Coordinates of C-alpha atoms in Angstrom, one line a residue:
Chain A
D1 CA 101.3 116.4 96.2
T2 CA 99.5 114.2 98.8
E3 CA 97.5 111.0 98.4
V4 CA 94.7 112.5 100.4
T5 CA 92.8 115.1 98.4
Q6 CA 90.8 117.9 100.1
T7 CA 88.5 120.4 98.4
P8 CA 88.2 123.3 98.4
K9 CA 91.7 124.6 99.3
H10 CA 90.2 127.9 100.5
L11 CA 86.7 128.8 101.7
V12 CA 85.3 132.1 102.9
M13 CA 81.8 131.9 104.3
G14 CA 79.4 134.0 106.3
M15 CA 78.0 132.8 109.6
T16 CA 74.6 132.0 108.1
N17 CA 76.0 129.9 105.2
K18 CA 76.0 126.2 104.8
K19 CA 79.0 124.6 103.1
S20 CA 80.8 121.3 103.0
L21 CA 84.4 120.3 103.0
K22 CA 85.4 117.2 101.1
C23 CA 88.2 114.6 101.5
E24 CA 89.1 111.7 99.3
Q25 CA 91.7 108.9 99.5
H26 CA 92.2 105.9 97.3
M27 CA 94.9 104.1 99.4
G28 CA 92.4 101.6 100.8
H29 CA 92.7 103.1 104.3
R30 CA 89.8 102.3 106.6
A31 CA 90.3 105.0 109.2
M32 CA 89.7 108.7 108.3
Y33 CA 90.0 111.8 110.5
W34 CA 89.1 115.4 110.6
Y35 CA 91.4 117.8 112.4
K36 CA 91.2 121.6 113.1
Q37 CA 94.5 123.5 113.3
K38 CA 95.1 127.0 114.4
A39 CA 98.3 128.9 113.6
K40 CA 101.4 127.7 115.5
K41 CA 99.3 124.9 117.2
P42 CA 99.3 121.2 116.7
P43 CA 96.3 119.6 114.9
E44 CA 93.3 119.2 117.2
L45 CA 91.3 116.0 116.6
M46 CA 87.6 116.5 115.8
F47 CA 86.3 113.2 114.4
V48 CA 87.5 109.7 113.6
Y49 CA 85.7 107.2 111.3
S50 CA 86.7 103.6 111.4
Y51 CA 85.2 101.3 108.7
E52 CA 82.8 104.1 107.8
K53 CA 81.4 104.3 111.3
L54 CA 82.0 107.3 113.6
S55 CA 84.3 106.1 116.4
I56 CA 85.4 109.3 118.0
N57 CA 83.7 112.7 118.4
E58 CA 85.8 115.0 120.5
S59 CA 82.9 116.9 121.8
V60 CA 82.7 119.0 118.6
P61 CA 79.8 121.5 118.4
S62 CA 76.9 120.4 116.3
R63 CA 77.5 123.1 113.8
F64 CA 80.1 120.7 112.4
S65 CA 78.6 117.5 111.0
P66 CA 80.7 114.7 109.6
E67 CA 79.7 112.2 107.0
C68 CA 81.4 109.2 105.6
P69 CA 79.5 108.1 102.5
N70 CA 82.0 105.3 101.7
S71 CA 85.5 104.1 102.5
S72 CA 87.1 106.6 100.2
L73 CA 85.2 109.7 101.1
L74 CA 84.8 111.9 104.1
N75 CA 82.8 115.1 104.3
L76 CA 82.4 117.8 106.9
H77 CA 79.2 119.8 106.7
L78 CA 79.4 123.3 108.1
H79 CA 76.4 125.4 109.3
A80 CA 76.1 128.6 111.3
L81 CA 79.9 128.8 112.1
Q82 CA 81.4 131.4 114.3
P83 CA 84.5 133.6 113.6
E84 CA 86.5 131.5 116.0
D85 CA 86.0 128.5 113.7
S86 CA 88.3 130.1 111.2
A87 CA 91.2 127.7 110.9
L88 CA 93.0 125.1 108.7
Y89 CA 90.8 121.9 108.5
L90 CA 92.9 118.8 107.8
C91 CA 91.7 115.4 106.7
A92 CA 93.8 112.4 107.3
S93 CA 93.6 108.6 106.7
S94 CA 95.4 105.6 108.0
Q95 CA 95.3 101.8 107.5
R96 CA 93.3 99.5 109.8
T97 CA 95.4 99.8 112.9
E98 CA 96.5 102.7 115.0
D99 CA 100.1 101.7 114.4
Q100 CA 100.0 103.0 110.9
P101 CA 100.9 106.6 110.2
Q102 CA 98.2 109.1 109.3
H103 CA 98.5 110.6 105.9
F104 CA 97.3 114.2 105.7
G105 CA 95.6 116.2 102.9
D106 CA 96.7 119.7 102.2
G107 CA 93.8 121.1 104.2
T108 CA 91.1 123.6 103.6
R109 CA 91.8 127.1 104.9
L110 CA 88.5 128.3 106.2
S111 CA 87.6 131.9 107.0
I112 CA 84.4 132.9 108.7
L113 CA 83.2 136.5 108.2
Chain B
G1 CA 96.3 110.8 131.4
Q2 CA 98.9 111.6 128.9
N3 CA 101.3 114.5 128.5
I4 CA 103.8 115.4 125.9
D5 CA 106.5 118.1 126.1
Q6 CA 108.9 119.4 123.4
P7 CA 110.8 122.7 123.1
T8 CA 108.9 125.5 121.4
E9 CA 111.7 126.8 119.2
M10 CA 115.2 125.9 118.1
T11 CA 117.7 127.5 115.8
A12 CA 120.5 125.8 113.9
T13 CA 123.0 126.5 111.2
E14 CA 122.9 125.0 107.7
G15 CA 125.1 121.9 107.5
A16 CA 125.0 121.3 111.2
I17 CA 123.2 118.6 113.3
V18 CA 120.2 119.3 115.5
Q19 CA 118.4 117.1 118.1
I20 CA 114.8 117.8 118.9
N21 CA 113.6 116.2 122.1
C22 CA 110.2 114.9 123.1
T23 CA 109.3 113.7 126.6
Y24 CA 106.0 112.1 127.5
Q25 CA 104.0 110.6 130.3
T26 CA 101.4 108.0 129.6
S27 CA 99.8 104.9 131.1
G28 CA 99.5 103.1 127.8
F29 CA 102.1 103.2 125.0
N30 CA 102.0 101.7 121.5
G31 CA 104.5 104.0 119.7
L32 CA 105.6 107.5 119.0
F33 CA 105.4 109.4 115.7
W34 CA 107.3 112.3 114.3
Y35 CA 105.8 114.6 111.7
Q36 CA 107.2 117.6 109.9
Q37 CA 105.0 120.5 109.0
H38 CA 106.1 123.5 106.8
A39 CA 104.1 126.7 107.4
G40 CA 100.8 126.6 105.6
E41 CA 101.2 122.9 104.6
A42 CA 99.9 119.6 105.9
P43 CA 102.0 117.5 108.3
T44 CA 104.1 114.8 106.7
F45 CA 105.1 111.5 108.3
L46 CA 108.8 111.1 109.3
S47 CA 109.1 108.2 111.6
Y48 CA 107.3 105.8 114.0
N49 CA 109.2 104.2 116.9
V50 CA 107.7 101.3 118.7
L51 CA 110.8 99.7 120.3
D52 CA 113.7 101.2 122.0
G53 CA 116.6 102.3 120.0
L54 CA 117.6 104.4 117.0
E55 CA 116.0 104.2 113.6
E56 CA 117.8 105.9 110.7
K57 CA 116.2 107.2 107.5
G58 CA 118.7 109.2 105.4
R59 CA 119.5 112.5 107.1
F60 CA 116.8 111.9 109.7
S61 CA 117.0 109.5 112.7
S62 CA 114.6 109.0 115.5
F63 CA 115.3 107.5 118.9
L64 CA 113.1 106.0 121.6
S65 CA 113.5 105.1 125.2
R66 CA 110.3 103.7 126.6
S67 CA 111.6 103.4 130.2
K68 CA 112.5 107.1 130.2
G69 CA 109.5 108.3 128.3
Y70 CA 111.8 110.0 125.9
S71 CA 112.3 110.3 122.2
Y72 CA 114.4 112.5 119.9
L73 CA 114.5 113.4 116.3
L74 CA 118.0 113.9 114.9
L75 CA 118.5 115.9 111.7
K76 CA 121.9 115.8 110.1
E77 CA 123.5 118.0 107.3
L78 CA 120.8 120.6 107.9
Q79 CA 119.4 122.3 104.8
M80 CA 117.3 125.5 104.6
K81 CA 114.3 123.5 103.6
D82 CA 114.4 121.7 107.0
S83 CA 113.0 124.9 108.5
A84 CA 109.6 123.7 109.7
S85 CA 107.7 122.7 112.8
Y86 CA 108.4 119.2 114.1
L87 CA 105.6 117.5 116.0
C88 CA 105.9 114.4 118.1
A89 CA 102.6 112.4 118.6
L90 CA 102.0 109.6 121.0
N91 CA 100.0 106.5 120.1
A92 CA 98.6 105.5 123.5
G93 CA 96.3 102.9 122.1
N94 CA 93.1 105.1 122.4
N95 CA 91.4 103.8 119.3
R96 CA 93.5 105.7 116.7
K97 CA 93.5 109.0 118.7
L98 CA 97.0 110.5 118.7
I99 CA 98.2 112.8 121.5
W100 CA 100.1 115.6 119.9
G101 CA 102.9 117.7 121.3
L102 CA 102.8 121.4 120.7
G103 CA 105.5 121.2 118.0
T104 CA 109.1 122.5 117.8
S105 CA 109.6 125.3 115.3
L106 CA 113.1 124.9 113.8
A107 CA 114.8 127.7 112.0
V108 CA 117.8 126.8 109.9
N109 CA 120.1 129.8 109.2
P110 CA 122.7 130.1 106.5

C-alpha cells in the first residue's frame, strides 16, 4: 500500500474517448508530479505542480491536460490519445523542497485501442 | 547538461552481496536518490545521499562521492524478493525535476 492513491488502476479507452486519471495524497506534500513510464524504462516526467501551480510542463502534447484542484488532488485529463500513449501513468508527491523523496502511487495502466 | 549511467542488468545469488553503480555528470548537484521498482509496481524510495560517504539502512547501503560523480547501492544478504529494477536519480536543483538513470535490472537466483 502507498500513501499516494491513484484511480483507476487500469483503463482501456478508444482514441476518441475522454477520461481522467486521479491522484490523491494526504501527507501535506505541496509538490505533485505526473510521470509516464514505458516497460523497462525509467519514469518520464510530464508535469510538476508546486503549491497548486503548474511549474514544469515537459513539452507534453495538449491531449494531456493536468489539473490541481487543491493541495491533495491531482488530475490528468485525457482526450484523443494515440496508441503510443499506452503506458503506466504514475503520480508522485514530495514535500516543499526538492531534497525530499518523491512518493509514488501504484499507477494507472492505460491502454489505448 | 546532465547525464547518468548505470549497468542495464546484473545477476547475483541469494545470500550474496551485490553493488550497483551509478555515475553521473552534472553542473549542479543537490543529491542523489536510489529507488527500487518491482515489475508492474511503483518505484519506492530507498535512499538519498547529499554528502560524501556511506549511509546504511539495514541490508541496503548507499555511497556517494561528489568529486568522482559516483554513487553505488550495496545490497547485502540478498533475498529473492530483491529481484527488481534499481534506479538512481539525480537532484540537480532544477525545480524538483529529477534526472533518472535507465535503471539496473537485478535478478537474484537461488
